[in-house]
Amino acid sequence: DGDGDWDLVVGGGNGWPTVILNEGTDRRPRFALPRQISSEGRPIRIFMSQVFPGIRGYFHDMGYPFPSYVDWDGDKLPDLMLPNITNRVFWYRNVGTRTDPKFGPRQQVLVDGYPETSETLKETARRLGAGSGKWNKRMLDPASPFGWRARAGFGDFNGDGLVDMVHADGRTRHRGGYAKAYALFVQYRDREGQLKLRRDRVITRPDGQPLKCPGYIT
């Protein structure tokens, strides 16, 4: 709400991100009741069968949004970033102000080399079991560079003034289906000045080994 203290944005299994305003101070926070976050006047919600066609009845049709509030498009206003249970990442541009944020329609975070079409969504749905009745989850998916059901971290990791993203690497897979490693995705401007995103590299430790969680990444 732009009043100078820290608030909370919170996700949940059923797919509704919420905001919890701090009505106290940073030293002595006092939190209000959660409020749903809206886009174009309607509460935001995300779940599997909303993203992928033909999987109504999916055995784990949940949302698990992991919201972050950062200036993704470089206009000096924080936007709502929404990694979630799927292996797609969505965001909502702040079309209001810093003190009175309002969010536009859902947009997808697209990475160079990974175009999204109705056919790529159908192919992911097929891999999940659409049309077969035999459901799968967290499989390798060449249509997306992102891992499944993963949080993301945001910041300017290369010092160029643009916000970048760290996310579970969809090119790797633990036997449980989660990604094995983290990857860095960096924003840049093309010749026309448009913001683009590219996969930069797997994040490694000082010894050169991939940075990873024990067992799996979420």
PDB file of N, CA and C in Angstrom, residues 97-171:
ATOM      1  N   THR A  97      -1.357   2.830  -9.007  1.00  0.00           N
ATOM      2  CA  THR A  97      -0.260   3.613  -8.453  1.00  0.00           C
ATOM      3  C   THR A  97       0.432   2.788  -7.378  1.00  0.00           C
ATOM      4  N   ARG A  98       1.500   3.343  -6.818  1.00  0.00           N
ATOM      5  CA  ARG A  98       2.201   2.640  -5.747  1.00  0.00           C
ATOM      6  C   ARG A  98       1.336   2.540  -4.489  1.00  0.00           C
ATOM      7  N   THR A  99       0.569   3.587  -4.197  1.00  0.00           N
ATOM      8  CA  THR A  99      -0.264   3.577  -2.992  1.00  0.00           C
ATOM      9  C   THR A  99      -1.635   2.957  -3.219  1.00  0.00           C
ATOM     10  N   ASP A 100      -2.046   2.850  -4.473  1.00  0.00           N
ATOM     11  CA  ASP A 100      -3.341   2.247  -4.797  1.00  0.00           C
ATOM     12  C   ASP A 100      -3.170   1.342  -6.020  1.00  0.00           C
ATOM     13  N   PRO A 101      -2.503   0.197  -5.832  1.00  0.00           N
ATOM     14  CA  PRO A 101      -2.241  -0.676  -6.982  1.00  0.00           C
ATOM     15  C   PRO A 101      -3.515  -1.294  -7.531  1.00  0.00           C
ATOM     16  N   LYS A 102      -3.582  -1.373  -8.853  1.00  0.00           N
ATOM     17  CA  LYS A 102      -4.651  -2.079  -9.551  1.00  0.00           C
ATOM     18  C   LYS A 102      -3.979  -2.910 -10.635  1.00  0.00           C
ATOM     19  N   PHE A 103      -4.501  -4.102 -10.869  1.00  0.00           N
ATOM     20  CA  PHE A 103      -3.807  -5.027 -11.749  1.00  0.00           C
ATOM     21  C   PHE A 103      -4.603  -5.291 -13.020  1.00  0.00           C
ATOM     22  N   GLY A 104      -3.879  -5.252 -14.137  1.00  0.00           N
ATOM     23  CA  GLY A 104      -4.459  -5.523 -15.440  1.00  0.00           C
ATOM     24  C   GLY A 104      -4.639  -7.014 -15.668  1.00  0.00           C
ATOM     25  N   PRO A 105      -4.881  -7.417 -16.913  1.00  0.00           N
ATOM     26  CA  PRO A 105      -5.151  -8.826 -17.209  1.00  0.00           C
ATOM     27  C   PRO A 105      -3.921  -9.702 -17.015  1.00  0.00           C
ATOM     28  N   ARG A 106      -4.170 -10.981 -16.848  1.00  0.00           N
ATOM     29  CA  ARG A 106      -3.078 -11.935 -16.689  1.00  0.00           C
ATOM     30  C   ARG A 106      -2.242 -12.001 -17.959  1.00  0.00           C
ATOM     31  N   GLN A 107      -0.926 -11.981 -17.784  1.00  0.00           N
ATOM     32  CA  GLN A 107       0.007 -12.154 -18.887  1.00  0.00           C
ATOM     33  C   GLN A 107       0.957 -13.295 -18.539  1.00  0.00           C
ATOM     34  N   GLN A 108       1.502 -13.919 -19.555  1.00  0.00           N
ATOM     35  CA  GLN A 108       2.427 -15.019 -19.328  1.00  0.00           C
ATOM     36  C   GLN A 108       3.860 -14.543 -19.489  1.00  0.00           C
ATOM     37  N   VAL A 109       4.732 -15.010 -18.617  1.00  0.00           N
ATOM     38  CA  VAL A 109       6.162 -14.746 -18.749  1.00  0.00           C
ATOM     39  C   VAL A 109       6.712 -15.707 -19.799  1.00  0.00           C
ATOM     40  N   LEU A 110       7.159 -15.157 -20.921  1.00  0.00           N
ATOM     41  CA  LEU A 110       7.657 -15.975 -22.025  1.00  0.00           C
ATOM     42  C   LEU A 110       9.172 -15.857 -22.129  1.00  0.00           C
ATOM     43  N   VAL A 111       9.808 -16.963 -22.436  1.00  0.00           N
ATOM     44  CA  VAL A 111      11.263 -17.049 -22.527  1.00  0.00           C
ATOM     45  C   VAL A 111      11.650 -17.305 -23.978  1.00  0.00           C
ATOM     46  N   ASP A 112      12.727 -16.667 -24.430  1.00  0.00           N
ATOM     47  CA  ASP A 112      13.214 -16.890 -25.792  1.00  0.00           C
ATOM     48  C   ASP A 112      13.334 -18.387 -26.074  1.00  0.00           C
ATOM     49  N   GLY A 113      12.823 -18.801 -27.225  1.00  0.00           N
ATOM     50  CA  GLY A 113      12.913 -20.200 -27.616  1.00  0.00           C
ATOM     51  C   GLY A 113      11.777 -21.065 -27.111  1.00  0.00           C
ATOM     52  N   TYR A 114      10.868 -20.471 -26.334  1.00  0.00           N
ATOM     53  CA  TYR A 114       9.737 -21.223 -25.783  1.00  0.00           C
ATOM     54  C   TYR A 114       8.436 -20.467 -26.069  1.00  0.00           C
ATOM     55  N   PRO A 115       8.032 -20.397 -27.331  1.00  0.00           N
ATOM     56  CA  PRO A 115       6.771 -19.717 -27.643  1.00  0.00           C
ATOM     57  C   PRO A 115       5.590 -20.505 -27.078  1.00  0.00           C
ATOM     58  N   GLU A 116       4.541 -19.786 -26.724  1.00  0.00           N
ATOM     59  CA  GLU A 116       3.337 -20.452 -26.217  1.00  0.00           C
ATOM     60  C   GLU A 116       2.217 -20.302 -27.233  1.00  0.00           C
ATOM     61  N   THR A 117       1.599 -21.413 -27.594  1.00  0.00           N
ATOM     62  CA  THR A 117       0.462 -21.427 -28.508  1.00  0.00           C
ATOM     63  C   THR A 117      -0.588 -22.374 -27.950  1.00  0.00           C
ATOM     64  N   SER A 118      -1.738 -22.404 -28.588  1.00  0.00           N
ATOM     65  CA  SER A 118      -2.757 -23.366 -28.170  1.00  0.00           C
ATOM     66  C   SER A 118      -2.240 -24.791 -28.314  1.00  0.00           C
ATOM     67  N   GLU A 119      -1.356 -25.013 -29.284  1.00  0.00           N
ATOM     68  CA  GLU A 119      -0.827 -26.359 -29.502  1.00  0.00           C
ATOM     69  C   GLU A 119       0.157 -26.766 -28.408  1.00  0.00           C
ATOM     70  N   THR A 120       1.002 -25.840 -27.948  1.00  0.00           N
ATOM     71  CA  THR A 120       1.929 -26.202 -26.872  1.00  0.00           C
ATOM     72  C   THR A 120       1.165 -26.483 -25.580  1.00  0.00           C
ATOM     73  N   LEU A 121       0.099 -25.729 -25.329  1.00  0.00           N
ATOM     74  CA  LEU A 121      -0.718 -25.992 -24.143  1.00  0.00           C
ATOM     75  C   LEU A 121      -1.407 -27.353 -24.246  1.00  0.00           C
ATOM     76  N   LYS A 122      -1.899 -27.675 -25.441  1.00  0.00           N
ATOM     77  CA  LYS A 122      -2.533 -28.984 -25.633  1.00  0.00           C
ATOM     78  C   LYS A 122      -1.525 -30.118 -25.466  1.00  0.00           C
ATOM     79  N   GLU A 123      -0.288 -29.899 -25.924  1.00  0.00           N
ATOM     80  CA  GLU A 123       0.727 -30.941 -25.799  1.00  0.00           C
ATOM     81  C   GLU A 123       1.085 -31.181 -24.338  1.00  0.00           C
ATOM     82  N   THR A 124       1.209 -30.109 -23.554  1.00  0.00           N
ATOM     83  CA  THR A 124       1.450 -30.296 -22.126  1.00  0.00           C
ATOM     84  C   THR A 124       0.272 -31.016 -21.480  1.00  0.00           C
ATOM     85  N   ALA A 125      -0.956 -30.636 -21.865  1.00  0.00           N
ATOM     86  CA  ALA A 125      -2.145 -31.308 -21.332  1.00  0.00           C
ATOM     87  C   ALA A 125      -2.135 -32.791 -21.683  1.00  0.00           C
ATOM     88  N   ARG A 126      -1.702 -33.115 -22.906  1.00  0.00           N
ATOM     89  CA  ARG A 126      -1.628 -34.523 -23.304  1.00  0.00           C
ATOM     90  C   ARG A 126      -0.638 -35.274 -22.421  1.00  0.00           C
ATOM     91  N   ARG A 127       0.497 -34.647 -22.122  1.00  0.00           N
ATOM     92  CA  ARG A 127       1.488 -35.283 -21.262  1.00  0.00           C
ATOM     93  C   ARG A 127       0.954 -35.468 -19.842  1.00  0.00           C
ATOM     94  N   LEU A 128       0.049 -34.579 -19.431  1.00  0.00           N
ATOM     95  CA  LEU A 128      -0.572 -34.710 -18.112  1.00  0.00           C
ATOM     96  C   LEU A 128      -1.647 -35.794 -18.084  1.00  0.00           C
ATOM     97  N   GLY A 129      -2.091 -36.223 -19.272  1.00  0.00           N
ATOM     98  CA  GLY A 129      -3.073 -37.296 -19.336  1.00  0.00           C
ATOM     99  C   GLY A 129      -4.387 -36.937 -19.976  1.00  0.00           C
ATOM    100  N   ALA A 130      -4.491 -35.749 -20.582  1.00  0.00           N
ATOM    101  CA  ALA A 130      -5.743 -35.358 -21.234  1.00  0.00           C
ATOM    102  C   ALA A 130      -6.127 -36.386 -22.292  1.00  0.00           C
ATOM    103  N   GLY A 131      -7.381 -36.809 -22.256  1.00  0.00           N
ATOM    104  CA  GLY A 131      -7.884 -37.755 -23.238  1.00  0.00           C
ATOM    105  C   GLY A 131      -7.635 -39.209 -22.910  1.00  0.00           C
ATOM    106  N   SER A 132      -6.813 -39.476 -21.891  1.00  0.00           N
ATOM    107  CA  SER A 132      -6.495 -40.866 -21.561  1.00  0.00           C
ATOM    108  C   SER A 132      -7.117 -41.319 -20.250  1.00  0.00           C
ATOM    109  N   GLY A 133      -7.381 -40.358 -19.355  1.00  0.00           N
ATOM    110  CA  GLY A 133      -7.890 -40.717 -18.034  1.00  0.00           C
ATOM    111  C   GLY A 133      -6.825 -41.240 -17.103  1.00  0.00           C
ATOM    112  N   LYS A 134      -5.568 -41.312 -17.570  1.00  0.00           N
ATOM    113  CA  LYS A 134      -4.447 -41.742 -16.732  1.00  0.00           C
ATOM    114  C   LYS A 134      -3.588 -40.515 -16.458  1.00  0.00           C
ATOM    115  N   TRP A 135      -3.731 -39.974 -15.265  1.00  0.00           N
ATOM    116  CA  TRP A 135      -3.106 -38.693 -14.962  1.00  0.00           C
ATOM    117  C   TRP A 135      -1.634 -38.833 -14.606  1.00  0.00           C
ATOM    118  N   ASN A 136      -0.853 -37.868 -15.062  1.00  0.00           N
ATOM    119  CA  ASN A 136       0.560 -37.762 -14.723  1.00  0.00           C
ATOM    120  C   ASN A 136       0.796 -36.430 -14.021  1.00  0.00           C
ATOM    121  N   LYS A 137       1.984 -36.264 -13.456  1.00  0.00           N
ATOM    122  CA  LYS A 137       2.343 -34.979 -12.863  1.00  0.00           C
ATOM    123  C   LYS A 137       3.856 -34.794 -12.916  1.00  0.00           C
ATOM    124  N   ARG A 138       4.257 -33.528 -12.989  1.00  0.00           N
ATOM    125  CA  ARG A 138       5.657 -33.112 -12.890  1.00  0.00           C
ATOM    126  C   ARG A 138       6.582 -33.872 -13.844  1.00  0.00           C
ATOM    127  N   MET A 139       6.128 -34.093 -15.084  1.00  0.00           N
ATOM    128  CA  MET A 139       6.973 -34.764 -16.062  1.00  0.00           C
ATOM    129  C   MET A 139       7.835 -33.728 -16.785  1.00  0.00           C
ATOM    130  N   LEU A 140       8.908 -34.183 -17.424  1.00  0.00           N
ATOM    131  CA  LEU A 140       9.683 -33.290 -18.275  1.00  0.00           C
ATOM    132  C   LEU A 140       8.789 -32.787 -19.403  1.00  0.00           C
ATOM    133  N   ASP A 141       8.908 -31.508 -19.713  1.00  0.00           N
ATOM    134  CA  ASP A 141       8.028 -30.898 -20.704  1.00  0.00           C
ATOM    135  C   ASP A 141       8.853 -29.957 -21.578  1.00  0.00           C
ATOM    136  N   PRO A 142       9.149 -30.340 -22.822  1.00  0.00           N
ATOM    137  CA  PRO A 142       9.971 -29.482 -23.682  1.00  0.00           C
ATOM    138  C   PRO A 142       9.313 -28.157 -24.039  1.00  0.00           C
ATOM    139  N   ALA A 143       8.023 -27.991 -23.730  1.00  0.00           N
ATOM    140  CA  ALA A 143       7.334 -26.742 -24.055  1.00  0.00           C
ATOM    141  C   ALA A 143       7.635 -25.627 -23.068  1.00  0.00           C
ATOM    142  N   SER A 144       8.261 -25.952 -21.930  1.00  0.00           N
ATOM    143  CA  SER A 144       8.486 -24.931 -20.905  1.00  0.00           C
ATOM    144  C   SER A 144       9.883 -25.043 -20.311  1.00  0.00           C
ATOM    145  N   PRO A 145      10.536 -23.899 -20.044  1.00  0.00           N
ATOM    146  CA  PRO A 145      11.845 -23.922 -19.391  1.00  0.00           C
ATOM    147  C   PRO A 145      11.757 -23.956 -17.873  1.00  0.00           C
ATOM    148  N   PHE A 146      10.540 -23.916 -17.330  1.00  0.00           N
ATOM    149  CA  PHE A 146      10.350 -23.818 -15.885  1.00  0.00           C
ATOM    150  C   PHE A 146       9.963 -25.165 -15.286  1.00  0.00           C
ATOM    151  N   GLY A 147      10.387 -25.381 -14.033  1.00  0.00           N
ATOM    152  CA  GLY A 147       9.978 -26.565 -13.304  1.00  0.00           C
ATOM    153  C   GLY A 147       8.561 -26.416 -12.771  1.00  0.00           C
ATOM    154  N   TRP A 148       8.031 -27.534 -12.270  1.00  0.00           N
ATOM    155  CA  TRP A 148       6.661 -27.563 -11.757  1.00  0.00           C
ATOM    156  C   TRP A 148       6.612 -27.126 -10.296  1.00  0.00           C
ATOM    157  N   ARG A 149       5.494 -26.470  -9.934  1.00  0.00           N
ATOM    158  CA  ARG A 149       5.168 -26.121  -8.546  1.00  0.00           C
ATOM    159  C   ARG A 149       6.369 -25.510  -7.828  1.00  0.00           C
ATOM    160  N   ALA A 150       6.875 -24.428  -8.396  1.00  0.00           N
ATOM    161  CA  ALA A 150       8.108 -23.846  -7.874  1.00  0.00           C
ATOM    162  C   ALA A 150       7.953 -22.358  -7.585  1.00  0.00           C
ATOM    163  N   ARG A 151       8.573 -21.935  -6.513  1.00  0.00           N
ATOM    164  CA  ARG A 151       8.677 -20.515  -6.212  1.00  0.00           C
ATOM    165  C   ARG A 151       9.705 -19.881  -7.142  1.00  0.00           C
ATOM    166  N   ALA A 152       9.774 -18.560  -7.133  1.00  0.00           N
ATOM    167  CA  ALA A 152      10.784 -17.853  -7.917  1.00  0.00           C
ATOM    168  C   ALA A 152      11.353 -16.724  -7.075  1.00  0.00           C
ATOM    169  N   GLY A 153      12.598 -16.360  -7.370  1.00  0.00           N
ATOM    170  CA  GLY A 153      13.232 -15.216  -6.738  1.00  0.00           C
ATOM    171  C   GLY A 153      13.489 -14.147  -7.785  1.00  0.00           C
ATOM    172  N   PHE A 154      13.349 -12.884  -7.397  1.00  0.00           N
ATOM    173  CA  PHE A 154      13.468 -11.786  -8.349  1.00  0.00           C
ATOM    174  C   PHE A 154      14.492 -10.767  -7.856  1.00  0.00           C
ATOM    175  N   GLY A 155      15.253 -10.213  -8.794  1.00  0.00           N
ATOM    176  CA  GLY A 155      16.235  -9.190  -8.476  1.00  0.00           C
ATOM    177  C   GLY A 155      17.065  -8.881  -9.707  1.00  0.00           C
ATOM    178  N   ASP A 156      17.850  -7.829  -9.632  1.00  0.00           N
ATOM    179  CA  ASP A 156      18.751  -7.479 -10.733  1.00  0.00           C
ATOM    180  C   ASP A 156      20.063  -8.228 -10.516  1.00  0.00           C
ATOM    181  N   PHE A 157      20.163  -9.418 -11.097  1.00  0.00           N
ATOM    182  CA  PHE A 157      21.297 -10.290 -10.812  1.00  0.00           C
ATOM    183  C   PHE A 157      22.523 -10.004 -11.674  1.00  0.00           C
ATOM    184  N   ASN A 158      22.386  -9.186 -12.716  1.00  0.00           N
ATOM    185  CA  ASN A 158      23.553  -8.875 -13.554  1.00  0.00           C
ATOM    186  C   ASN A 158      23.867  -7.383 -13.609  1.00  0.00           C
ATOM    187  N   GLY A 159      23.189  -6.582 -12.800  1.00  0.00           N
ATOM    188  CA  GLY A 159      23.536  -5.177 -12.654  1.00  0.00           C
ATOM    189  C   GLY A 159      23.175  -4.281 -13.815  1.00  0.00           C
ATOM    190  N   ASP A 160      22.218  -4.697 -14.674  1.00  0.00           N
ATOM    191  CA  ASP A 160      21.862  -3.857 -15.819  1.00  0.00           C
ATOM    192  C   ASP A 160      20.623  -3.005 -15.565  1.00  0.00           C
ATOM    193  N   GLY A 161      20.104  -3.040 -14.342  1.00  0.00           N
ATOM    194  CA  GLY A 161      18.949  -2.224 -13.998  1.00  0.00           C
ATOM    195  C   GLY A 161      17.605  -2.869 -14.270  1.00  0.00           C
ATOM    196  N   LEU A 162      17.589  -4.085 -14.814  1.00  0.00           N
ATOM    197  CA  LEU A 162      16.349  -4.803 -15.096  1.00  0.00           C
ATOM    198  C   LEU A 162      16.185  -5.957 -14.115  1.00  0.00           C
ATOM    199  N   VAL A 163      14.937  -6.263 -13.783  1.00  0.00           N
ATOM    200  CA  VAL A 163      14.665  -7.345 -12.838  1.00  0.00           C
ATOM    201  C   VAL A 163      14.777  -8.689 -13.558  1.00  0.00           C
ATOM    202  N   ASP A 164      15.518  -9.609 -12.964  1.00  0.00           N
ATOM    203  CA  ASP A 164      15.695 -10.961 -13.487  1.00  0.00           C
ATOM    204  C   ASP A 164      14.976 -11.947 -12.567  1.00  0.00           C
ATOM    205  N   MET A 165      15.023 -13.221 -12.933  1.00  0.00           N
ATOM    206  CA  MET A 165      14.290 -14.227 -12.171  1.00  0.00           C
ATOM    207  C   MET A 165      15.125 -15.493 -12.005  1.00  0.00           C
ATOM    208  N   VAL A 166      15.091 -16.055 -10.811  1.00  0.00           N
ATOM    209  CA  VAL A 166      15.632 -17.389 -10.544  1.00  0.00           C
ATOM    210  C   VAL A 166      14.450 -18.319 -10.340  1.00  0.00           C
ATOM    211  N   HIS A 167      14.468 -19.439 -11.065  1.00  0.00           N
ATOM    212  CA  HIS A 167      13.339 -20.377 -11.008  1.00  0.00           C
ATOM    213  C   HIS A 167      13.881 -21.792 -11.129  1.00  0.00           C
ATOM    214  N   ALA A 168      13.112 -22.753 -10.657  1.00  0.00           N
ATOM    215  CA  ALA A 168      13.479 -24.153 -10.848  1.00  0.00           C
ATOM    216  C   ALA A 168      13.668 -24.437 -12.337  1.00  0.00           C
ATOM    217  N   ASP A 169      14.722 -25.162 -12.666  1.00  0.00           N
ATOM    218  CA  ASP A 169      15.107 -25.395 -14.056  1.00  0.00           C
ATOM    219  C   ASP A 169      14.312 -26.551 -14.653  1.00  0.00           C
ATOM    220  N   GLY A 170      13.449 -26.233 -15.616  1.00  0.00           N
ATOM    221  CA  GLY A 170      12.606 -27.254 -16.225  1.00  0.00           C
ATOM    222  C   GLY A 170      13.344 -28.264 -17.073  1.00  0.00           C
ATOM    223  N   ARG A 171      14.627 -28.026 -17.356  1.00  0.00           N
ATOM    224  CA  ARG A 171      15.403 -28.995 -18.141  1.00  0.00           C
ATOM    225  C   ARG A 171      15.936 -30.137 -17.283  1.00  0.00           C
TER     226      ARG A 171
END
